[in-house]
GROMACS .gro file of C-alpha atoms in nm:
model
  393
    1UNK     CA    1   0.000   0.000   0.000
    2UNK     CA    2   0.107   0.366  -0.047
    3UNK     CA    3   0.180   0.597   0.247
    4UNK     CA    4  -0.134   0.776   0.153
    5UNK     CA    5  -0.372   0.450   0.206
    6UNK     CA    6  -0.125   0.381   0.482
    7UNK     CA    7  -0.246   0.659   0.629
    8UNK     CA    8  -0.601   0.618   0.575
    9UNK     CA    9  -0.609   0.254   0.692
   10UNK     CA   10  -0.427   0.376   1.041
   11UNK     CA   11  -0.704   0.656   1.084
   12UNK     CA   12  -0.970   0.390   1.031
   13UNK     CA   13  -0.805   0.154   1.303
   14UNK     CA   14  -0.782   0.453   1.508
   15UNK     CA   15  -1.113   0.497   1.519
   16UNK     CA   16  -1.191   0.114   1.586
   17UNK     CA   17  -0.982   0.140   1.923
   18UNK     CA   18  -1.166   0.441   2.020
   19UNK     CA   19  -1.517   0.297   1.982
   20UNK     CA   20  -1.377  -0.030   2.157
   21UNK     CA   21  -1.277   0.143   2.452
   22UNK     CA   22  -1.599   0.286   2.501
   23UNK     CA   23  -1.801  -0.080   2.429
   24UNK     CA   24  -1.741  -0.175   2.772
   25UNK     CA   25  -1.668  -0.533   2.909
   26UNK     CA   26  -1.979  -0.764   2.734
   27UNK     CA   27  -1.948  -0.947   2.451
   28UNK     CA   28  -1.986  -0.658   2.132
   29UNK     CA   29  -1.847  -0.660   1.810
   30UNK     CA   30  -1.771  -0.307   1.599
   31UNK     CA   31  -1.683  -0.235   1.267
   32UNK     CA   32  -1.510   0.094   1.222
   33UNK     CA   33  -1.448  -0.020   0.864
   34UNK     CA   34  -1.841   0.020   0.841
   35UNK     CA   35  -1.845   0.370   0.950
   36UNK     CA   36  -1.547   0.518   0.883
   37UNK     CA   37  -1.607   0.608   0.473
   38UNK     CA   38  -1.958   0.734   0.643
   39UNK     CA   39  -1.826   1.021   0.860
   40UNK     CA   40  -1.551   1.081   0.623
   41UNK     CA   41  -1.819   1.153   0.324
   42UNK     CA   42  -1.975   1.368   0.581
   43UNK     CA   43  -1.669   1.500   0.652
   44UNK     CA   44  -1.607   1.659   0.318
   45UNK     CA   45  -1.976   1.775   0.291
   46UNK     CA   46  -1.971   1.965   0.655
   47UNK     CA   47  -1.910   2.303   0.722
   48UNK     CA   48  -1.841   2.502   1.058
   49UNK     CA   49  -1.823   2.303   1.399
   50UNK     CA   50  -1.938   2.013   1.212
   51UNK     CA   51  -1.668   1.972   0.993
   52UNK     CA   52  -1.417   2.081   1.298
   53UNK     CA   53  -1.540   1.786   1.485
   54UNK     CA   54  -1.567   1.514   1.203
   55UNK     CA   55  -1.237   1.585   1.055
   56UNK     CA   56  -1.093   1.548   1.422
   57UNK     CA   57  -1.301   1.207   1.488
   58UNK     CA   58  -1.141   1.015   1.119
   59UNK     CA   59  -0.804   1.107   1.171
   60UNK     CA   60  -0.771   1.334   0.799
   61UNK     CA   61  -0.810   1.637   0.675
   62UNK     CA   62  -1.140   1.713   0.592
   63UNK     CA   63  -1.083   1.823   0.245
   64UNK     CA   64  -0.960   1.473   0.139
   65UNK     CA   65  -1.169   1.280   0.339
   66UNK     CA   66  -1.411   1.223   0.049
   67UNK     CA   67  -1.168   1.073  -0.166
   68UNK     CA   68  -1.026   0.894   0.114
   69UNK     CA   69  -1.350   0.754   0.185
   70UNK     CA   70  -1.433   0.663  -0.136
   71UNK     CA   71  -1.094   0.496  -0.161
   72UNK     CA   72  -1.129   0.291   0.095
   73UNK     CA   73  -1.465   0.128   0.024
   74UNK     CA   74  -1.286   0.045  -0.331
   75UNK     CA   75  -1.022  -0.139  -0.136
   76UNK     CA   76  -1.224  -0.331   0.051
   77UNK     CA   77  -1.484  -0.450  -0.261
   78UNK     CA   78  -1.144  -0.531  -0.494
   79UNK     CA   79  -1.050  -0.752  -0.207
   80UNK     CA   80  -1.098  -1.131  -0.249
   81UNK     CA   81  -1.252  -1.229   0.143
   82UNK     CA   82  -1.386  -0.873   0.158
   83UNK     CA   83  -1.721  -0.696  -0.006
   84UNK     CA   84  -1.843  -0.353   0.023
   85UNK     CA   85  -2.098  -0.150  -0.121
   86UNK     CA   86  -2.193   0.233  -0.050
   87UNK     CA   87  -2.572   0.365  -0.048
   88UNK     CA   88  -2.687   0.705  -0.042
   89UNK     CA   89  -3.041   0.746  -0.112
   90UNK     CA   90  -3.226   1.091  -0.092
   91UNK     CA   91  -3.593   1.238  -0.074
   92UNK     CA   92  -3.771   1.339  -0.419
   93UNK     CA   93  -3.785   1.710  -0.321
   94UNK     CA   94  -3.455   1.756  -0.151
   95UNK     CA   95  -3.239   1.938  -0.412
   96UNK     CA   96  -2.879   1.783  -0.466
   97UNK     CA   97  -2.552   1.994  -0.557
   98UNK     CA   98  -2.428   1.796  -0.894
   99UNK     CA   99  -2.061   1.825  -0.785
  100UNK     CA  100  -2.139   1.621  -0.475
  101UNK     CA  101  -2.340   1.355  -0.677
  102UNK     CA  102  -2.098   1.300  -0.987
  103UNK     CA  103  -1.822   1.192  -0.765
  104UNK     CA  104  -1.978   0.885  -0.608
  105UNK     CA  105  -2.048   0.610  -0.833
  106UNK     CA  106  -2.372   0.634  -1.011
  107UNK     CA  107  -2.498   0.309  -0.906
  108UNK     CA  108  -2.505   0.425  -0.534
  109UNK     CA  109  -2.745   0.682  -0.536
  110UNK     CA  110  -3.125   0.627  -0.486
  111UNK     CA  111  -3.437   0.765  -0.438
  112UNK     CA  112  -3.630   0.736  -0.071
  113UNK     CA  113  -3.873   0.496  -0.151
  114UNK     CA  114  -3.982   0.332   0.181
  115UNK     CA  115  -3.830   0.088   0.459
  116UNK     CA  116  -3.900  -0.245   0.243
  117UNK     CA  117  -3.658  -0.138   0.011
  118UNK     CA  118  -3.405  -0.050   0.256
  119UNK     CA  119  -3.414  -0.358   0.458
  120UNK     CA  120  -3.339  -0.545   0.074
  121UNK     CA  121  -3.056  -0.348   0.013
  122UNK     CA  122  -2.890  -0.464   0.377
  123UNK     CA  123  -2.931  -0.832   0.351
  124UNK     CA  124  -2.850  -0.798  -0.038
  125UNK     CA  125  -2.537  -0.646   0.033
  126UNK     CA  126  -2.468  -0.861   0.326
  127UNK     CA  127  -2.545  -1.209   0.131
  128UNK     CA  128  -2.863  -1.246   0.375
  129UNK     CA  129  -2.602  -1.207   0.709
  130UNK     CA  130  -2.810  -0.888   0.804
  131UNK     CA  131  -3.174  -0.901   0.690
  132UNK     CA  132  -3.287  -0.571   0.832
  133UNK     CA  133  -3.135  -0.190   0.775
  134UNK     CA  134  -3.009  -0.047   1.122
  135UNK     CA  135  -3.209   0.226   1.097
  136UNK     CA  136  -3.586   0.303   1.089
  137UNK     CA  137  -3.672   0.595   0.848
  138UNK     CA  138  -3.951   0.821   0.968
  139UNK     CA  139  -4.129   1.042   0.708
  140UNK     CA  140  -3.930   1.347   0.769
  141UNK     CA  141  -3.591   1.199   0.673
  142UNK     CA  142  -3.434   1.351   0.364
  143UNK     CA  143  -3.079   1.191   0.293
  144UNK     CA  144  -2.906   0.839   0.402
  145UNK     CA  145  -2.590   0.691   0.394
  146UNK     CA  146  -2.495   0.380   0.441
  147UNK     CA  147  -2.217   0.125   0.413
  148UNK     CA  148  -2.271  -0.266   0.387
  149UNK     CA  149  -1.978  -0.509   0.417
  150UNK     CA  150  -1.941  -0.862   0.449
  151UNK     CA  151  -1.559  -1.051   0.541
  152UNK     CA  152  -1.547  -1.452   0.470
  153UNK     CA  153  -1.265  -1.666   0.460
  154UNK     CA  154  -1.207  -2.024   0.525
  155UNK     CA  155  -0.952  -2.138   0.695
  156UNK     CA  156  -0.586  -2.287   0.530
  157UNK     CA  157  -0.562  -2.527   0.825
  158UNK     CA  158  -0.916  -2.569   0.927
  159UNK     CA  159  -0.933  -2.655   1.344
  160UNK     CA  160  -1.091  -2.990   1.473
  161UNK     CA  161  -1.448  -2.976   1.669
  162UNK     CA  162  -1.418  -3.130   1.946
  163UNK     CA  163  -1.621  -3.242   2.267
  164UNK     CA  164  -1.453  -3.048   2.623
  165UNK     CA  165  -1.391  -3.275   2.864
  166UNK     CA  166  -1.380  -3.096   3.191
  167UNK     CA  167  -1.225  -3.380   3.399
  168UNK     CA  168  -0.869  -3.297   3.263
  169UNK     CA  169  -0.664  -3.141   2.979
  170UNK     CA  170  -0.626  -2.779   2.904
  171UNK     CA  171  -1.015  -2.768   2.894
  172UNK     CA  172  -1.035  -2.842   3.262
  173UNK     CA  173  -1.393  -2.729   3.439
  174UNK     CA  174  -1.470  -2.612   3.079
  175UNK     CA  175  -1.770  -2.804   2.905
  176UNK     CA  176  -1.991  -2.775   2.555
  177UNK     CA  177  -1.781  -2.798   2.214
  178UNK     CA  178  -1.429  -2.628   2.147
  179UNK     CA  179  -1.182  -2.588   1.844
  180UNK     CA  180  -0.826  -2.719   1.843
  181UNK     CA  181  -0.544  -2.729   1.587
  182UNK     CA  182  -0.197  -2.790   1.544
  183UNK     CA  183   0.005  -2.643   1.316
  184UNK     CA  184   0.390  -2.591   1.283
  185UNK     CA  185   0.437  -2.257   1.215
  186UNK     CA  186   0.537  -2.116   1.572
  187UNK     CA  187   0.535  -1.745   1.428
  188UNK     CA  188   0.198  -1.741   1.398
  189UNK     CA  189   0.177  -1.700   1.792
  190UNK     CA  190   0.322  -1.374   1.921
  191UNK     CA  191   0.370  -1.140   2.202
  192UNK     CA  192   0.269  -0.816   2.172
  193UNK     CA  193   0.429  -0.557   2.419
  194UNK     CA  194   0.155  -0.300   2.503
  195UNK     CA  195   0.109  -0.118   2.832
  196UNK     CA  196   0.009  -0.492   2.918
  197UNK     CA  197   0.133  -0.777   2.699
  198UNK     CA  198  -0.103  -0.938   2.494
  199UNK     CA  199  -0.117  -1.295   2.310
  200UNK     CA  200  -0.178  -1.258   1.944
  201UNK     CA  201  -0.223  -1.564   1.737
  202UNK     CA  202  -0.283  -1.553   1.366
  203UNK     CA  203  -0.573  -1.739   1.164
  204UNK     CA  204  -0.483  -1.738   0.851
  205UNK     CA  205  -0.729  -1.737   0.545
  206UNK     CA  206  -0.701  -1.919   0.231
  207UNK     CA  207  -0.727  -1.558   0.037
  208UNK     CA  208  -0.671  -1.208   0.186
  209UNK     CA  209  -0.846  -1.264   0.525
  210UNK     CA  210  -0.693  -1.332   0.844
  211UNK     CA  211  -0.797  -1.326   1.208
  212UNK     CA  212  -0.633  -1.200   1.497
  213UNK     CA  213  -0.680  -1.339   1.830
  214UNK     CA  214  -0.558  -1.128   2.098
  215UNK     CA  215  -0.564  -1.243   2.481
  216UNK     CA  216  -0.441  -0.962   2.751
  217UNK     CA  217  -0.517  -0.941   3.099
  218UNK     CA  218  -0.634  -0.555   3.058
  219UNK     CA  219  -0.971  -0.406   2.973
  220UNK     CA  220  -1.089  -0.538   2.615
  221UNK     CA  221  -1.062  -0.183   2.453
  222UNK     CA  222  -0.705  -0.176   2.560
  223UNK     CA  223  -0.615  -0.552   2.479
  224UNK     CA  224  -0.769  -0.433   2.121
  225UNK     CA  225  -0.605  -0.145   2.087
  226UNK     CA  226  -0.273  -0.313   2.139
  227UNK     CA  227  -0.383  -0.569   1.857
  228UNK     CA  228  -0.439  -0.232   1.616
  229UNK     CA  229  -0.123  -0.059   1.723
  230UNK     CA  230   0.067  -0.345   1.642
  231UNK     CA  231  -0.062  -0.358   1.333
  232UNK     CA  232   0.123  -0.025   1.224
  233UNK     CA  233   0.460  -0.107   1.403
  234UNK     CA  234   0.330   0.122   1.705
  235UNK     CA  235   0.322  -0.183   1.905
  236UNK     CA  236   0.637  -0.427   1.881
  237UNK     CA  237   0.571  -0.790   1.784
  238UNK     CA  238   0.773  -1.063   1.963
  239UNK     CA  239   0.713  -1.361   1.717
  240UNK     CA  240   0.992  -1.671   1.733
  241UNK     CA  241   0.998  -1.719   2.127
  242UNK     CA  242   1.211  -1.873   2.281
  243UNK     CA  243   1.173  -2.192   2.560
  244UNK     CA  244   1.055  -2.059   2.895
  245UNK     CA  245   0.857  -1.743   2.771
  246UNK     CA  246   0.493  -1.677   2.902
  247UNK     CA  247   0.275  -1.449   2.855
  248UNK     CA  248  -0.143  -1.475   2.870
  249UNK     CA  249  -0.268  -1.784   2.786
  250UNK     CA  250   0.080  -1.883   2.647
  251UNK     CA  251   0.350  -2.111   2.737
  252UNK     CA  252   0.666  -2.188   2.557
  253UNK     CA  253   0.853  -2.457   2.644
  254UNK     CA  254   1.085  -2.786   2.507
  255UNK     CA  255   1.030  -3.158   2.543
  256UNK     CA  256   1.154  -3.491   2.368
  257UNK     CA  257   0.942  -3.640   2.115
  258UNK     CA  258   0.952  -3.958   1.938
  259UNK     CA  259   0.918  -3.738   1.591
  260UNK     CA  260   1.076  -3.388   1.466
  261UNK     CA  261   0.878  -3.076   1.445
  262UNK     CA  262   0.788  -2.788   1.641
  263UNK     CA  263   0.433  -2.770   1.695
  264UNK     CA  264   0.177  -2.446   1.804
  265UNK     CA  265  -0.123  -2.599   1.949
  266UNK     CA  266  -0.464  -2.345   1.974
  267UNK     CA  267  -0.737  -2.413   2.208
  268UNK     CA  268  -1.063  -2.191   2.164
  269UNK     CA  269  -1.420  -2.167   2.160
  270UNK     CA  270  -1.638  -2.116   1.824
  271UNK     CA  271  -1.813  -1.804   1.875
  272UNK     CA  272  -2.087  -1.613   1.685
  273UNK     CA  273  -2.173  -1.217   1.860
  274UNK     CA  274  -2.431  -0.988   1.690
  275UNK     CA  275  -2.404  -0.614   1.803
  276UNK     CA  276  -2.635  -0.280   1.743
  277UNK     CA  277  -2.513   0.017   1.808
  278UNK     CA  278  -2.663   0.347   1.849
  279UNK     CA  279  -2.395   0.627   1.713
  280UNK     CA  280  -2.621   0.899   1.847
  281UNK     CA  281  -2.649   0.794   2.144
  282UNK     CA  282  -2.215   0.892   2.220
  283UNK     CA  283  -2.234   1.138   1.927
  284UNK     CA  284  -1.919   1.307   2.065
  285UNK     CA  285  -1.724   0.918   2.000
  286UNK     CA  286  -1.775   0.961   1.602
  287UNK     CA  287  -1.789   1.366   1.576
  288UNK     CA  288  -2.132   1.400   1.562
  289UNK     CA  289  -2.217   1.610   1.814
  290UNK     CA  290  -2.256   1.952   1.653
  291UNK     CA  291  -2.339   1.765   1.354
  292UNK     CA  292  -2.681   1.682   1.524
  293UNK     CA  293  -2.755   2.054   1.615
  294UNK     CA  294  -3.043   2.190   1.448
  295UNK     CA  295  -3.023   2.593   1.512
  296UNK     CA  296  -2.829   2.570   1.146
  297UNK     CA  297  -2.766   2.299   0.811
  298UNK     CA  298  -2.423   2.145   0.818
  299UNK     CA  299  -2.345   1.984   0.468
  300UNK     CA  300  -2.433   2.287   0.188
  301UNK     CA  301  -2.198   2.019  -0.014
  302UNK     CA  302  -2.458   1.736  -0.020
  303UNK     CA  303  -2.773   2.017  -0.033
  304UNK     CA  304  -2.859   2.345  -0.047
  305UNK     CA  305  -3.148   2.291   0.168
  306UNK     CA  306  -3.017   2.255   0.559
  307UNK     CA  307  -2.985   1.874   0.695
  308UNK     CA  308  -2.910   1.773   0.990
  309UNK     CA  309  -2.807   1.480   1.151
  310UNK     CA  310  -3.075   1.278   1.303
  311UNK     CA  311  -2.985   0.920   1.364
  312UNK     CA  312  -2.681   0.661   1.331
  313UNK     CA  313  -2.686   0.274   1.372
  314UNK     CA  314  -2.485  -0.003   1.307
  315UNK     CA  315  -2.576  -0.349   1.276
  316UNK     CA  316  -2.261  -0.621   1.252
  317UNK     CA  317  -2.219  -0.988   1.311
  318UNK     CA  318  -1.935  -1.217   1.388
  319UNK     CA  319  -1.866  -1.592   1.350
  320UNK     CA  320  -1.554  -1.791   1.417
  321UNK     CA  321  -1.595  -2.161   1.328
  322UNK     CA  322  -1.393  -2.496   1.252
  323UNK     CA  323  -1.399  -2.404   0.891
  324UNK     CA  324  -1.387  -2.002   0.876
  325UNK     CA  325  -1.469  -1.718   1.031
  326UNK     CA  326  -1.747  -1.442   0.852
  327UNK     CA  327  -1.855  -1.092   0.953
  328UNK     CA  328  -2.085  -0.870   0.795
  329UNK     CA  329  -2.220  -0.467   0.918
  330UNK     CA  330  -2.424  -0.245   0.792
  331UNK     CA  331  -2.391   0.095   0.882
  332UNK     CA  332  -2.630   0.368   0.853
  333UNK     CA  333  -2.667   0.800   0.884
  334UNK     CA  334  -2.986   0.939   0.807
  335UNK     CA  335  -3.015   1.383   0.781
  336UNK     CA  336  -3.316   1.593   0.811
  337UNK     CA  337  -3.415   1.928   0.705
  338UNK     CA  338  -3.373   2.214   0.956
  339UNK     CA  339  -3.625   2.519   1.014
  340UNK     CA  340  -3.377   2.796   1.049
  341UNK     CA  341  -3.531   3.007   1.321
  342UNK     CA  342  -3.550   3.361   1.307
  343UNK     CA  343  -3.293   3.604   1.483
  344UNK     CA  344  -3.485   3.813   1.716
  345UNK     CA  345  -3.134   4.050   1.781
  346UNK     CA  346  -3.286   4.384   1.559
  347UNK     CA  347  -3.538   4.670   1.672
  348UNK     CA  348  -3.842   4.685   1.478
  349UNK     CA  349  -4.148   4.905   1.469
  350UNK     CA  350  -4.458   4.736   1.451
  351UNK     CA  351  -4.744   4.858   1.196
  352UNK     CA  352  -5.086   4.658   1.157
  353UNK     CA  353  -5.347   4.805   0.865
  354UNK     CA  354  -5.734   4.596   0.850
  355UNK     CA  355  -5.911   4.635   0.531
  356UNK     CA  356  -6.235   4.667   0.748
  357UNK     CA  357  -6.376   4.889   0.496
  358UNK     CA  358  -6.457   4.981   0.083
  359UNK     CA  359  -6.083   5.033  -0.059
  360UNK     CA  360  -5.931   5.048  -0.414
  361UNK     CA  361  -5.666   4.896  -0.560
  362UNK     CA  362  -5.369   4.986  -0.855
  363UNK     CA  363  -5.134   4.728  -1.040
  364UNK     CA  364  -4.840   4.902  -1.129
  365UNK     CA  365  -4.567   4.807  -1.325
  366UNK     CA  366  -4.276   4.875  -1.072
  367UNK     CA  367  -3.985   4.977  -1.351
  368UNK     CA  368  -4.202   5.275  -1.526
  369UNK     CA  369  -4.450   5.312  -1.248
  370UNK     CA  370  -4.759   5.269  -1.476
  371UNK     CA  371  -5.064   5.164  -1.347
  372UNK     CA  372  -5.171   4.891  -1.556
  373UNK     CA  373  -5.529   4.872  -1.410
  374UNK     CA  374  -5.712   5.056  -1.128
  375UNK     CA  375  -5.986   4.959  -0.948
  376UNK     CA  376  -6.194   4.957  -0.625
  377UNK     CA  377  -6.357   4.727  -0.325
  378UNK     CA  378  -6.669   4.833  -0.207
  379UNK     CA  379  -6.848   4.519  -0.065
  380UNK     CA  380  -6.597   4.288   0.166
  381UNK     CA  381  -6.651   3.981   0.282
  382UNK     CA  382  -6.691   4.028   0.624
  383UNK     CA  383  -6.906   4.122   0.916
  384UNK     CA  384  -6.843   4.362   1.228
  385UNK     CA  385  -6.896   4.213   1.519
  386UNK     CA  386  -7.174   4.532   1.606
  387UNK     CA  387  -7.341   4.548   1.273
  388UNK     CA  388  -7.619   4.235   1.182
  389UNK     CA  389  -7.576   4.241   0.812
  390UNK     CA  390  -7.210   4.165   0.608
  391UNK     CA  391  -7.031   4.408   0.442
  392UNK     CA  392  -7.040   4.188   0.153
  393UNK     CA  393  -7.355   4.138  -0.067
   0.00000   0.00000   0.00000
């Protein structure tokens, strides 16, 4: 990759370790993969505070954070294990600025049309993973974005299934069904040496996909973001270990055999997590906050007419498995129009006039002053609240 995607790919990450820190300690599973080409598009389309706060939640500047997002989500649908699409579908009277819409593909924008068609865009673009769109779309909604991906791989050297036996073994007071496999490639089990070392083995996929497990004795936000650090070289990787080193859940150490060959031996559950997320509900996680404000519009990019935020979901799945692990999230914005109210900061003199009464009338054409016709009310449609008969016969 070039130091630009580099770059891009480290923001995104970035962004993942944030929103893991602030999952909390229950089982959740996030995809800041899913989000991040959202705010970024956003990003580029924002003005004021808005902008200021997006541009400081993805990492970039804000005036190539459309490209970048757009970037991205090509990156991630040219990948073999890896599928992405972008939606962005708008209502029929909200006006659109032409040099926002001609640099998205064509195929990703859409008309409003109703929930139905919403929900068959998600599990299309999720190959049925995710059958619903995060996000339920009230009449007053004028513009959505959303992201769907899906990851799949199957495993080089798939694990065994096995039975736990809770009498003995390394699955001792453990019971229900666990995956084990042996392989003898030693560096894919590491140490990684974060604020707390963490155990990092690698899964590898048969295409472009691997899976990191990562095993720390810290918080899970911090455990993960030693697993993204390390990714970039921020957090160094102690692969090759030698006899005698330990670390959590690991144990290196030298025996006789009857046969040659090293040998890594993993021990793990199968696991399968769903997760929904609310982004409005910690708007100030994603850079949403001012965003959501509706005393002005924030993306005169997108629309001349003023939008504002009003919700953000995500929906993603996990699944680990003897044969392969698959993921899928869809991620959703939705904007609505703002009623700019009126500034009450200037002194004004009031003046009120009722046509109560017979009056005439002149229309004039306002460049030569002539009065094109003339003419005169002398019955009105109304009645006086003293008087019995209307004005008006």
């Amino acid at each position: 990759m070039g130091s630009t995607v580099d770059t891009h790919v480290a923001a995104v990450n970035e962004l993942t370790a944030r929103w893991a820190a602030a999952a909390g300690a229950d089982d959740f599973v996030v995809s800041g993969a899913g989000l991040w080409p959202l705010l970024g598009l956003l990003a580029g389309a924002a003005e004021g505070p808005a902008r200021d706060e997006l541009e400081a939640a993805i990492g970039v500047p804000a005036k190539s954070a459309h490209g970048a997002a757009l970037e991205l989500m090509r990156i991630m649908a040219e990948s073999e294990d890896l599928s992405a699409v972008l939606g962005a579908w708008f209502a029929e009277t909200l006006p659109l600025r032409r040099e926002w819409t001609d640099t998205v593909p064509p195929d990703t924008i859409g008309r409003l049309t109703g929930q139905d068609a919403l929900d068959a865009w998600a599990a299309r673009g999720t190959g049925g993973l995710i059958e619903r769109f995060p996000l339920r779309i009230a009449p007053d909604i004028r513009m959505v974005l959303a992201t769907a991906l899906v990851a799949r791989t199957r495993w080089r050297d798939p694990f065994d299934d096995t039975v736990l036996r809770p009498e003995s073994g390394p699955w001792r007071g453990l019971r229900g069904r666990g995956l084990v496999r042996s392989t003898g490639d030693l560096t894919a089990a590491a140490l990684l040496d974060g604020p707390d070392p963490v155990t990092r083995v690698v899964v590898t996929g048969t295409a472009d996909l691997d899976v990191h497990l990562l095993l720390g004795s810290s918080m899970p936000g911090s455990v993960l973001a030693t697993g993204l650090a390390a990714l970039t070289g921020r957090t160094p990787v102690r692969s090759a270990l030698p006899p005698g080193t330990t670390g959590p859940g690991l144990r290196v150490s030298q025996h006789h055999a009857p046969r040659p060959g090293d040998r890594l031996d993993i021990r793990m559950p199968p696991f399968e997590i769903r997760s929904s997320h609310n982004l409005c509900a910690t708007p100030e996680l994603f850079g949403l906050t001012a965003a959501m404000t509706t005393d002005r519009g924030h993306f005169p990019a997108v629309s001349p007419q003023e939008l504002a935020i009003a919700q953000g979901a995500q929906d993603v799945l996990a699944r680990f498995t003897a044969e392969g692990f698959e993921a899928a999230a869809v991620t959703a914005v939705s904007a609505r129009a703002v009623s700019m109210p009126l500034r009450a900061d200037h002194l004004v003199t009031q003046v009120d006039v009722v046509f109560d009464r017979p009056f005439g009338f002149l229309a004039v054409h306002r460049e030569t002053g002539l009065a094109v016709v003339a003419g005169w009310v002398a019955r009105l449609p109304i009645r006086r609240d003293d008087e019995q008969d209307p004005l008006f016969v």
